[in-house]
PDB file of C-alpha atoms in Angstrom:
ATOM      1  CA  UNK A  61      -9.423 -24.568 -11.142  1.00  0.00           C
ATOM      2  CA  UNK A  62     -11.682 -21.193 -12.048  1.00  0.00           C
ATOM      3  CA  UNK A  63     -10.492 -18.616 -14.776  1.00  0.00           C
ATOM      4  CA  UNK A  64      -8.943 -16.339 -12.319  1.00  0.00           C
ATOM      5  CA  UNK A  65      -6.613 -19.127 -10.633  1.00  0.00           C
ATOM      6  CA  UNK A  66      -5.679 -20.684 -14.261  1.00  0.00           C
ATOM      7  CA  UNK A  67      -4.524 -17.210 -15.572  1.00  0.00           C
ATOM      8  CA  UNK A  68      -2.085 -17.235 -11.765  1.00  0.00           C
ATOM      9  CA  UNK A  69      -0.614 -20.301 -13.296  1.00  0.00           C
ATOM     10  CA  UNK A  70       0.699 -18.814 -16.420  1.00  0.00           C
ATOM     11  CA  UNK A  71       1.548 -15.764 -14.175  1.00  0.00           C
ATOM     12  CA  UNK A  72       3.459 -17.690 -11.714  1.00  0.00           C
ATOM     13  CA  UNK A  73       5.250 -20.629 -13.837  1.00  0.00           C
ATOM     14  CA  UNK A  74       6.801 -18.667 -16.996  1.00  0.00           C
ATOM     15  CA  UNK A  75       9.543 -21.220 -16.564  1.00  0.00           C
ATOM     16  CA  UNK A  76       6.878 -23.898 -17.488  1.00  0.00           C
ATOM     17  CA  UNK A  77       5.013 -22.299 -20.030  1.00  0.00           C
ATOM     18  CA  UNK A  78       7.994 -20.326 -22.229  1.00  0.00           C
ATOM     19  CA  UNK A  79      10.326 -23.349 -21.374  1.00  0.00           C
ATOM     20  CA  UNK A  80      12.108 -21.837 -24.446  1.00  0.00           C
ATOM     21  CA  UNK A  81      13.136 -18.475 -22.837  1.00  0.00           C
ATOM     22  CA  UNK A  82      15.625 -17.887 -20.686  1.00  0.00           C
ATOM     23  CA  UNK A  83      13.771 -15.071 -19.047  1.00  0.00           C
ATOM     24  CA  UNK A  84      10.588 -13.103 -18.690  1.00  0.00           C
ATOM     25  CA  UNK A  85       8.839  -9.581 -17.683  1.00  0.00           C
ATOM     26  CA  UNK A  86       5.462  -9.806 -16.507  1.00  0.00           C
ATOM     27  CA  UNK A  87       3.288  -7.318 -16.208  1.00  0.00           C
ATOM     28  CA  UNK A  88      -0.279  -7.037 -15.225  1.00  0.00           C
ATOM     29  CA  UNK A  89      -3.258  -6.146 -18.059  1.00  0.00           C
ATOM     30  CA  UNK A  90      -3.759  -2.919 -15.892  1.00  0.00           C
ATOM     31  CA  UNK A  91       0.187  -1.653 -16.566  1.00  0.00           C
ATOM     32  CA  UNK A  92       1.062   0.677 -19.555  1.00  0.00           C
ATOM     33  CA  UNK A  93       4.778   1.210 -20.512  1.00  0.00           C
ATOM     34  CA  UNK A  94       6.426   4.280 -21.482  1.00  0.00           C
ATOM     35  CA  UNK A  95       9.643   2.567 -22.095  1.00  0.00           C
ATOM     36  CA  UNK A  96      10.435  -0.714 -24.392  1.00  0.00           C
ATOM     37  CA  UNK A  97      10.749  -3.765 -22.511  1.00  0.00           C
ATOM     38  CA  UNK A  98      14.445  -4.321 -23.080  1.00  0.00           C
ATOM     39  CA  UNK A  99      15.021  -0.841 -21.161  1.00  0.00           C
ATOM     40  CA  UNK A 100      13.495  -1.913 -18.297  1.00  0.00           C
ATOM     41  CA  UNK A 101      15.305  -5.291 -18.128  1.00  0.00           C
ATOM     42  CA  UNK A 102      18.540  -3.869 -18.590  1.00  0.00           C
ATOM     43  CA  UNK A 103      17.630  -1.531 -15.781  1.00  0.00           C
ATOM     44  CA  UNK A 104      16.491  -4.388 -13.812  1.00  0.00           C
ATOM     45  CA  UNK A 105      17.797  -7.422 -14.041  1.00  0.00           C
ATOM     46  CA  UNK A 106      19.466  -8.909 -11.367  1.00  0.00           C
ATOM     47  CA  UNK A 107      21.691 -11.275  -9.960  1.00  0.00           C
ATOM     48  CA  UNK A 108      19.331 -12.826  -7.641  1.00  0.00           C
ATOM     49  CA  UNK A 109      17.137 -13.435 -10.860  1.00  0.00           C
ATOM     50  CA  UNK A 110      13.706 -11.956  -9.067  1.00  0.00           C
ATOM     51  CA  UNK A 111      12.725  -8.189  -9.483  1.00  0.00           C
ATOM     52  CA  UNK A 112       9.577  -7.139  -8.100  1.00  0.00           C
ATOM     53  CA  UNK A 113       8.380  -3.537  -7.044  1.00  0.00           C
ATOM     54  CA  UNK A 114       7.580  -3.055  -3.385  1.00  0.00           C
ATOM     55  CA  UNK A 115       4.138  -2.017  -2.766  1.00  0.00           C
ATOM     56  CA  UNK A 116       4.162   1.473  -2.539  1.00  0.00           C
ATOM     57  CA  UNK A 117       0.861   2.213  -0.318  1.00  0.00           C
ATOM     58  CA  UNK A 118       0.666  -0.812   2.343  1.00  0.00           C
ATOM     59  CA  UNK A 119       2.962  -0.883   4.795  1.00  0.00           C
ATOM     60  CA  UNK A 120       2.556  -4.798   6.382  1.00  0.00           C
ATOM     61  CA  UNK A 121       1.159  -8.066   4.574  1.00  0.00           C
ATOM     62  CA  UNK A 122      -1.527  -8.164   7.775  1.00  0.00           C
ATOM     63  CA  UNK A 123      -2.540  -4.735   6.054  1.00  0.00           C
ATOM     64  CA  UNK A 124      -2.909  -6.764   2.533  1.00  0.00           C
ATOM     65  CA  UNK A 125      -4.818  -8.864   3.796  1.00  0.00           C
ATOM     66  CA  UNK A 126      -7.302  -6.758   5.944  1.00  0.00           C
ATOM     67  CA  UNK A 127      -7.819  -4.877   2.834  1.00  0.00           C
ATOM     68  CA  UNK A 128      -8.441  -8.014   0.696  1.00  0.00           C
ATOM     69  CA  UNK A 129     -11.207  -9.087   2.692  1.00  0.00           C
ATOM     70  CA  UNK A 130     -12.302  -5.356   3.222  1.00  0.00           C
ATOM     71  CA  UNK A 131     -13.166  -5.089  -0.569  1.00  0.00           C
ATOM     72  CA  UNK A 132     -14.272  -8.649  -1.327  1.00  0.00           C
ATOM     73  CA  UNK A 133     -11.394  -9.873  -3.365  1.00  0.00           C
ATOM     74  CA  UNK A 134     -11.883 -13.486  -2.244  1.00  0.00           C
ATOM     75  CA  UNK A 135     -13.734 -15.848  -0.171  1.00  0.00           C
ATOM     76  CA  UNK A 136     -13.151 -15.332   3.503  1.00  0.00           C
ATOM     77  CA  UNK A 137     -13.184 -18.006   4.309  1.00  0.00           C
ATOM     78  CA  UNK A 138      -9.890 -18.868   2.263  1.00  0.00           C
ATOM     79  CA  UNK A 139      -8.502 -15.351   2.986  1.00  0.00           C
ATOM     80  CA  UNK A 140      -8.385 -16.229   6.742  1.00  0.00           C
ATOM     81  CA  UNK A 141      -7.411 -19.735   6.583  1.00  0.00           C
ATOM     82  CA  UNK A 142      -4.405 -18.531   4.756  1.00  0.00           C
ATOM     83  CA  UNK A 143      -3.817 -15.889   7.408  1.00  0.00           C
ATOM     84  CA  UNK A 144      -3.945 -18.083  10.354  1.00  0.00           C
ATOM     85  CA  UNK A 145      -1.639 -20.524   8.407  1.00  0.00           C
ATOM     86  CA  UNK A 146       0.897 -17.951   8.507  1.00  0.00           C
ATOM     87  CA  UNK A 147       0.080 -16.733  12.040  1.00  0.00           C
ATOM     88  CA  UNK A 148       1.070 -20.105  13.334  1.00  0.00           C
ATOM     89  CA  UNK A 149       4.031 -21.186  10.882  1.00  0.00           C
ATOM     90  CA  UNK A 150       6.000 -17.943  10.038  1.00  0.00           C
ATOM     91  CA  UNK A 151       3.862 -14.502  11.988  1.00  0.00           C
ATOM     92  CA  UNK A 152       7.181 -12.299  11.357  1.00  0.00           C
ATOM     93  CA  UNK A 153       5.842 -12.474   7.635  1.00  0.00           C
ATOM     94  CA  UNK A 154       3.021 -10.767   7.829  1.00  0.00           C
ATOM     95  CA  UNK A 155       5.066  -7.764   8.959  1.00  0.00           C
ATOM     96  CA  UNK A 156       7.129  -7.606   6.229  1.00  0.00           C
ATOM     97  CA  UNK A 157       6.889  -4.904   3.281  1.00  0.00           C
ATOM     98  CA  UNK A 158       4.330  -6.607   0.879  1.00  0.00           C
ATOM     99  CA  UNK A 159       5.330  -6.890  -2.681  1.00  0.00           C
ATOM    100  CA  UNK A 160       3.314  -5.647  -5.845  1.00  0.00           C
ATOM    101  CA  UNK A 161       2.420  -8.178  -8.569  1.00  0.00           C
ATOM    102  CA  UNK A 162       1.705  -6.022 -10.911  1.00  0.00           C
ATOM    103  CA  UNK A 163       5.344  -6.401 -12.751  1.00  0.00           C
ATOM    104  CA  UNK A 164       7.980  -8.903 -12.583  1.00  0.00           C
ATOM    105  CA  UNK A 165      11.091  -9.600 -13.937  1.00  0.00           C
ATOM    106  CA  UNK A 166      12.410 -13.400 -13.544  1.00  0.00           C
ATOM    107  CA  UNK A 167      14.907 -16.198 -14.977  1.00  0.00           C
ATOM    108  CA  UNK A 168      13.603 -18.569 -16.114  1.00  0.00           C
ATOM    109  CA  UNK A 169      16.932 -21.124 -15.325  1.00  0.00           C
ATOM    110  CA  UNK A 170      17.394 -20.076 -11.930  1.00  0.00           C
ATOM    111  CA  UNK A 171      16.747 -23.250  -9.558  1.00  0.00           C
ATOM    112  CA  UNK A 172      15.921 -21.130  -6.542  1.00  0.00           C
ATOM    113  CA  UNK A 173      13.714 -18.729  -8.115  1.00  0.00           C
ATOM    114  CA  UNK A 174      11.963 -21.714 -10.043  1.00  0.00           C
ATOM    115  CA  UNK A 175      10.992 -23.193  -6.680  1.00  0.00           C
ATOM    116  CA  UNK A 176       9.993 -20.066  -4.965  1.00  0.00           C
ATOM    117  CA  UNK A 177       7.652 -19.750  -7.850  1.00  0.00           C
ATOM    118  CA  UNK A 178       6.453 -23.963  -7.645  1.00  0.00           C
ATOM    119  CA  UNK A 179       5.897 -22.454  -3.767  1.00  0.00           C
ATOM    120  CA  UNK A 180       4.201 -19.219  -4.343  1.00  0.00           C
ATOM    121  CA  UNK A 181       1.668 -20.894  -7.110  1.00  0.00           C
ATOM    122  CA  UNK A 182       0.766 -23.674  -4.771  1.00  0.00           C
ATOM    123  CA  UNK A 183      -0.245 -21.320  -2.076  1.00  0.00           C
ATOM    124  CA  UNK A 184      -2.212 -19.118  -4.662  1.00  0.00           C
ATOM    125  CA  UNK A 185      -4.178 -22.618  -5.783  1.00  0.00           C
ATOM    126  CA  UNK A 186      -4.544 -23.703  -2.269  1.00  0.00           C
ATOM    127  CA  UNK A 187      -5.606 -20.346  -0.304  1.00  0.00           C
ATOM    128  CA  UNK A 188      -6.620 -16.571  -1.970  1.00  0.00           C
ATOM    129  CA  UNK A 189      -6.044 -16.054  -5.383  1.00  0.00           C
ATOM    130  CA  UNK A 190      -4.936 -12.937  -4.593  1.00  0.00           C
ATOM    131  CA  UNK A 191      -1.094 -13.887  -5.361  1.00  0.00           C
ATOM    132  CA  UNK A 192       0.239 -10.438  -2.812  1.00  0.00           C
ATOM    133  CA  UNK A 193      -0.782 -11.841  -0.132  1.00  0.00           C
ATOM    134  CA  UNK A 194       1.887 -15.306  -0.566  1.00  0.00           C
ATOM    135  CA  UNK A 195       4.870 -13.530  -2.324  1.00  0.00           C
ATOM    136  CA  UNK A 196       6.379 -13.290   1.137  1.00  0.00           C
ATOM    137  CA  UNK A 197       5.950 -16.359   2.236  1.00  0.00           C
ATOM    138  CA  UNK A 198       7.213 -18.235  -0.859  1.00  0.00           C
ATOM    139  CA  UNK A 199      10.273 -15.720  -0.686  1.00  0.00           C
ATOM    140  CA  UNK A 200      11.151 -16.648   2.810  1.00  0.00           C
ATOM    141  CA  UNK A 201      10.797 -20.687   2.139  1.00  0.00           C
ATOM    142  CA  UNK A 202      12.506 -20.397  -0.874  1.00  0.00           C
ATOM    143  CA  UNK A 203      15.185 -18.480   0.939  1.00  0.00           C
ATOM    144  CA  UNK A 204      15.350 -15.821  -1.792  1.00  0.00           C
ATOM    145  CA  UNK A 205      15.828 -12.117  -1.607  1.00  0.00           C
ATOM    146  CA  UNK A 206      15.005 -10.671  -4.657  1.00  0.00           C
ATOM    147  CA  UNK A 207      15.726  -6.970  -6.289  1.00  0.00           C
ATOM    148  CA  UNK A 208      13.612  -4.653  -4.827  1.00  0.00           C
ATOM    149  CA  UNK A 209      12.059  -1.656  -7.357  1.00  0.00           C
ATOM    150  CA  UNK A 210      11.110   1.402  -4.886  1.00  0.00           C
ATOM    151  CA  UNK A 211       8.873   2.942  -7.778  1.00  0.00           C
ATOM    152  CA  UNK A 212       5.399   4.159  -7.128  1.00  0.00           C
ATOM    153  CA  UNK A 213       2.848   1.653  -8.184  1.00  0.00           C
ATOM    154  CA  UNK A 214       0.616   4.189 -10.507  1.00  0.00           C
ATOM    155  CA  UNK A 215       3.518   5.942 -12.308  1.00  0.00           C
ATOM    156  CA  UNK A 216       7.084   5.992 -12.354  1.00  0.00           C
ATOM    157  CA  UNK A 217       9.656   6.650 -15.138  1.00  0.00           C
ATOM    158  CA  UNK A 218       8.656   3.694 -17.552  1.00  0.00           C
ATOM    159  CA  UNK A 219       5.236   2.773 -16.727  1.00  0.00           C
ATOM    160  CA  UNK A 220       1.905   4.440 -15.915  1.00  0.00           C
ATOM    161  CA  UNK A 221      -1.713   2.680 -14.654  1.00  0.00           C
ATOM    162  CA  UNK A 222      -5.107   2.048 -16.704  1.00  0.00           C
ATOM    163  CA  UNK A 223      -6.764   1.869 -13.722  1.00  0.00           C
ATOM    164  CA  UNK A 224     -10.383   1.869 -15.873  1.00  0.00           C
ATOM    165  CA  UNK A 225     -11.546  -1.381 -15.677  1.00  0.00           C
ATOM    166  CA  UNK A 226     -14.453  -3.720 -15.309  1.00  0.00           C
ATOM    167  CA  UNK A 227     -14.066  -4.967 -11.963  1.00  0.00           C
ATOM    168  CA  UNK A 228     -17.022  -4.641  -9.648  1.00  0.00           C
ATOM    169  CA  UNK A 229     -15.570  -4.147  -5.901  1.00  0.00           C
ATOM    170  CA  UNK A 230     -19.430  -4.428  -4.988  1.00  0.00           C
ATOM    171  CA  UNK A 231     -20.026  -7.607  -6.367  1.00  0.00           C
ATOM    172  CA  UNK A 232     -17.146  -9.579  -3.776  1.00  0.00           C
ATOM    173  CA  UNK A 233     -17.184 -12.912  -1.829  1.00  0.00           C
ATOM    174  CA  UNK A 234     -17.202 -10.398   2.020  1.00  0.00           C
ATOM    175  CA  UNK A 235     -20.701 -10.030   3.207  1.00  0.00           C
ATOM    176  CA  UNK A 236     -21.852 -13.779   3.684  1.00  0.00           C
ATOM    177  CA  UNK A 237     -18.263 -14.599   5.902  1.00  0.00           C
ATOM    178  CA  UNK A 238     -17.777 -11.610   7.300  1.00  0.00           C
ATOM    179  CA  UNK A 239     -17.279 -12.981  10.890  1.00  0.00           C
ATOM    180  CA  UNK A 240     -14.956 -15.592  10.044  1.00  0.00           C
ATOM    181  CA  UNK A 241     -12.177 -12.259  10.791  1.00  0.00           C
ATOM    182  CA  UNK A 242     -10.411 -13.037  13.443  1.00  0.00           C
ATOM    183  CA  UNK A 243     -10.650 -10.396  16.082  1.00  0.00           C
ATOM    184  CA  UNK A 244      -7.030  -9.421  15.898  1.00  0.00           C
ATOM    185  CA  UNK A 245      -7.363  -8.707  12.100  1.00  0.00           C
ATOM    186  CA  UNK A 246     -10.714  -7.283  13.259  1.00  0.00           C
ATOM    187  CA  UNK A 247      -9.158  -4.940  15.428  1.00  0.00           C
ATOM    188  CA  UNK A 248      -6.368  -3.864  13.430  1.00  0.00           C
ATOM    189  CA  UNK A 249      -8.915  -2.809  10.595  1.00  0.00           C
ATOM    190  CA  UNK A 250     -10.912  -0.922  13.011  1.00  0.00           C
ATOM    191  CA  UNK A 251      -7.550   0.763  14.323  1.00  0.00           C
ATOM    192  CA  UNK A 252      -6.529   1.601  10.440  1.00  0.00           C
ATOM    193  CA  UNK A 253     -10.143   2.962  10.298  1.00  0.00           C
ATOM    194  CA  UNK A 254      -9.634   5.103  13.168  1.00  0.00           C
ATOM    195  CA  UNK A 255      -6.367   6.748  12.285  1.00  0.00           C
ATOM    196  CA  UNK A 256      -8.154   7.681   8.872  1.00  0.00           C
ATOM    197  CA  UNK A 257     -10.880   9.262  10.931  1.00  0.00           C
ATOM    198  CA  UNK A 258      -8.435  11.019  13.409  1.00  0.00           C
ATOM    199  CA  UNK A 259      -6.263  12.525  10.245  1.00  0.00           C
ATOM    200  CA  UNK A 260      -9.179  13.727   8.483  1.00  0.00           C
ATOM    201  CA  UNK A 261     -10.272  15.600  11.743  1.00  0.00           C
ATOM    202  CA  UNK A 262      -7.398  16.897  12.561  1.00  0.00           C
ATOM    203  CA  UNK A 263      -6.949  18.061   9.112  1.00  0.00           C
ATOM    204  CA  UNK A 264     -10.628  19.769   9.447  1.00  0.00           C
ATOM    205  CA  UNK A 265      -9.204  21.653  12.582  1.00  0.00           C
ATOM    206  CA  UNK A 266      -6.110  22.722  11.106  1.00  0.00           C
ATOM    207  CA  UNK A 267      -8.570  24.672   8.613  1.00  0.00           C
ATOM    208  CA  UNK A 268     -10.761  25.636  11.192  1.00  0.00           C
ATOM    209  CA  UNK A 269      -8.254  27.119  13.380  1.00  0.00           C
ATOM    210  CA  UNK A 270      -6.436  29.116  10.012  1.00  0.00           C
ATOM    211  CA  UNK A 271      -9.884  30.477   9.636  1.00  0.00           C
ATOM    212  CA  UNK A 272     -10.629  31.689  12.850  1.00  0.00           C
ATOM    213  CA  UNK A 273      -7.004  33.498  13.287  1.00  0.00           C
ATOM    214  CA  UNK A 274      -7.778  34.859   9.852  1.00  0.00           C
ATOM    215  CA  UNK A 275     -11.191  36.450  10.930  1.00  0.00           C
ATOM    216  CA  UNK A 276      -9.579  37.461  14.520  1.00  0.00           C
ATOM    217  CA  UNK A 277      -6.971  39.508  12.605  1.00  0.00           C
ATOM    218  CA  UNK A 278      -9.408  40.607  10.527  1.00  0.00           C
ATOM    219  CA  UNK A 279     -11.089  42.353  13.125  1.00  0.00           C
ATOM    220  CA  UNK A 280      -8.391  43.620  14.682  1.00  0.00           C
ATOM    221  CA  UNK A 281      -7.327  45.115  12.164  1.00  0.00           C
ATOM    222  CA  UNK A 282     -11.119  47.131  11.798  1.00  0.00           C
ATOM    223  CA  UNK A 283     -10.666  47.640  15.139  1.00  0.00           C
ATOM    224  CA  UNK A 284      -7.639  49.301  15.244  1.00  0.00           C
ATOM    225  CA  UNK A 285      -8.545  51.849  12.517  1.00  0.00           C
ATOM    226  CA  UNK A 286     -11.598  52.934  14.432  1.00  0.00           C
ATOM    227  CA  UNK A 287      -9.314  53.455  17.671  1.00  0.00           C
ATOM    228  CA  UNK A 288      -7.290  55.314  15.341  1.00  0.00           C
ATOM    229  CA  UNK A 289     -10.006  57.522  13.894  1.00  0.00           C
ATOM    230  CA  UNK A 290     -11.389  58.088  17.334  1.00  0.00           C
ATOM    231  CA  UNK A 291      -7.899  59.027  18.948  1.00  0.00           C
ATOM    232  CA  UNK A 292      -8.087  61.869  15.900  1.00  0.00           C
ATOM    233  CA  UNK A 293     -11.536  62.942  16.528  1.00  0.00           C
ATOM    234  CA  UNK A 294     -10.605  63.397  19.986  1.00  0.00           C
ATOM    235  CA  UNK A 295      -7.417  64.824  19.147  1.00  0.00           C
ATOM    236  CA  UNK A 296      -9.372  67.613  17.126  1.00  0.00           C
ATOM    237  CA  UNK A 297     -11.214  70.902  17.952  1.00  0.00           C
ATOM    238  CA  UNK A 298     -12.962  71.038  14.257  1.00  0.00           C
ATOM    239  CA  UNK A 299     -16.459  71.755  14.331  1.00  0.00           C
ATOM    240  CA  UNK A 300     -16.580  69.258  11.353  1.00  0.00           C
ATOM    241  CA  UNK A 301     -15.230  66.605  13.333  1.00  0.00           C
ATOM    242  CA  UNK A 302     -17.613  67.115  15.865  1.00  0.00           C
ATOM    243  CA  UNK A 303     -20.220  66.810  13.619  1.00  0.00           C
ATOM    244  CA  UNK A 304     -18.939  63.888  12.215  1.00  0.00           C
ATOM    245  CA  UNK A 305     -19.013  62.377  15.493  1.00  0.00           C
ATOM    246  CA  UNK A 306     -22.935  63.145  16.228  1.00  0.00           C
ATOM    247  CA  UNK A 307     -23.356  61.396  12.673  1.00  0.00           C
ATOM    248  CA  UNK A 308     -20.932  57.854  13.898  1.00  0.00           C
ATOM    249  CA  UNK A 309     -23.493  58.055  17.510  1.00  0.00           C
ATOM    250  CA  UNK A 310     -26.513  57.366  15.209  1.00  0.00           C
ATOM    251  CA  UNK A 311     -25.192  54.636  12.893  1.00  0.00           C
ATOM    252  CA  UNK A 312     -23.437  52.778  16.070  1.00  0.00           C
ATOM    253  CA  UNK A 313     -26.017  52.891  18.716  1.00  0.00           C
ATOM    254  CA  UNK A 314     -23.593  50.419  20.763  1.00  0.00           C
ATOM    255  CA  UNK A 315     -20.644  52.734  20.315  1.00  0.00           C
ATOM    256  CA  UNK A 316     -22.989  55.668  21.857  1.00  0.00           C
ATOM    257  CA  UNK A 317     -21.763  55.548  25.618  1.00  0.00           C
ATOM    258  CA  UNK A 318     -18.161  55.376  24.780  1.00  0.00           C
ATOM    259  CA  UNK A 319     -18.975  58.291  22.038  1.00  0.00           C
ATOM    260  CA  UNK A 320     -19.883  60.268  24.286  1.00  0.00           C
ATOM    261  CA  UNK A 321     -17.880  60.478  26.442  1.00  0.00           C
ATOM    262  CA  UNK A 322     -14.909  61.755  24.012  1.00  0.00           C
ATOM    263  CA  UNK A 323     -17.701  64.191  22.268  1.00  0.00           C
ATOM    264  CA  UNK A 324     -18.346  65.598  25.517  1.00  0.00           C
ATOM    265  CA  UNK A 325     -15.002  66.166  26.086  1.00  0.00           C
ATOM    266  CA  UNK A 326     -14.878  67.904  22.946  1.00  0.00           C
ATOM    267  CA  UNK A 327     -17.615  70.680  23.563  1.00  0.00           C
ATOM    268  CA  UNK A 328     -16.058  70.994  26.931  1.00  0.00           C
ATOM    269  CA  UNK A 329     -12.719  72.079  24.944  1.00  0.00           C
ATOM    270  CA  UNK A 330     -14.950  74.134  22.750  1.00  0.00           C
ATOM    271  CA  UNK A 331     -16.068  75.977  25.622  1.00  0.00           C
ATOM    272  CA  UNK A 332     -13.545  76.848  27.209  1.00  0.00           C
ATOM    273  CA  UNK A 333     -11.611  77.719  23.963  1.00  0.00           C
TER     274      UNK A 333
END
């Protein structure tokens, strides 16, 4: 058994190793509390004798796992093993919610909590250490529904994250199996992948298309005014505006032709006048 799988055992068997406790609130070494323990339990504790926070930014176990191997958590070889063990016995699992580890509130003399734990450590030893990724599973065998705690997983009202650690996502178990994914799993990462892309585009043209409506009324706005001051230049007989006009024919050689035309007008007037 390596370090990481002996600390899941004193994670997942508190009925075992604090045989003199009734109870017990786990929480991971990443977790900091703004409230005292007894708070939360109070708040907490339940009748079915299992609280555990859903995970509040992965939507299906199949999603757990595709992000497991993504980073390197485990070897892949035991990551997918796992996953087609599921695939075959119980699929409609891996659609489920996934639960978050990271805190959890149990009793310790509950018989079907007890085994779901016995279940959920035995899958933990036997496939990915990565205890998410069984939780289901050892809910549905053990035929236990526990409390549910809708609270994001970085902050809520009586905990926050250290999220500051040591752990190098680099350094994983993911490049030397990476084709041991099967290609549905395959596929569904590449899908996830692509929605990413698509929202981040789509974001970039929602900017895009502020910007150019922005600059369009913009310019129509500088457009208008210089109809406007050209409607009043035409509108005038002052000598000064006429000269004013000869001066606007210089600066806007493009604007010359249509210049003229009104300036013409205007000595025309001046003639006749």
């Amino acid at each position: 058994m390596d370090p990481i799988r002996s600390q899941r055992d004193l994670k997942l068997r508190p009925h075992l190793h604090l045989p003199d406790f009734d109870g017990s609130l786990y929480i991971d070494n990443t977790v900091i509390l703004k409230e005292t323990p007894e708070t939360i339990v109070e708040r907490y504790w339940s009748e079915s004798g299992f609280s555990v926070a859903a995970h509040s930014f992965r939507e299906t176990v199949l999603d757990e796992f595709v992000e497991v191997s993504r980073l390197g958590l485990d070897d892949q070889s035991r990551i997918f093993e796992q996953l087609n063990h599921y695939q075959i016995e119980c699929p409609e699992v891996l659609l489920e919610k996934p639960f978050w580890g990271g805190i959890l509130l149990r009793d310790h003399t509950d018989p079907t909590v007890c085994n779901m734990l016995e279940i959920w450590n035995a899958h933990v030893q036997r496939y990915a250490r990565r205890d998410q990724l069984s939780m289901n599973y050892a809910f549905r065998k053990a035929e236990l529904k526990p409390e549910v705690m809708h609270i994001d997983n970085l902050d809520s009202w009586f905990h926050g994250r250290w999220l500051d650690n040591d752990r190098d996502l680099e350094n994983g178990m993911r490049l030397p199996f990476a084709s041991l994914m099967p290609l549905e799993d395959r596929l569904r990462e590449l899908e996830t992948a692509l929605a990413q892309q698509r929202e981040a585009l789509a974001e970039q043209a929602r900017i895009h298309s502020k910007n150019l409506t922005d600059q369009a009324r913009e310019f129509a706005s500088i457009i208008n005014a210089k109809i406007s001051r050209l409607r009043a230049i035409r509108a005038s007989k002052s000598w000064r505006t006429a000269r004013y006009l000869s001066h606007l024919v210089r600066r806007y050689p493009r604007l010359t032709t249509f210049v003229r035309y009104f300036f013409e007008r205007f000595l025309e007037r001046r003639k006749t006048s």
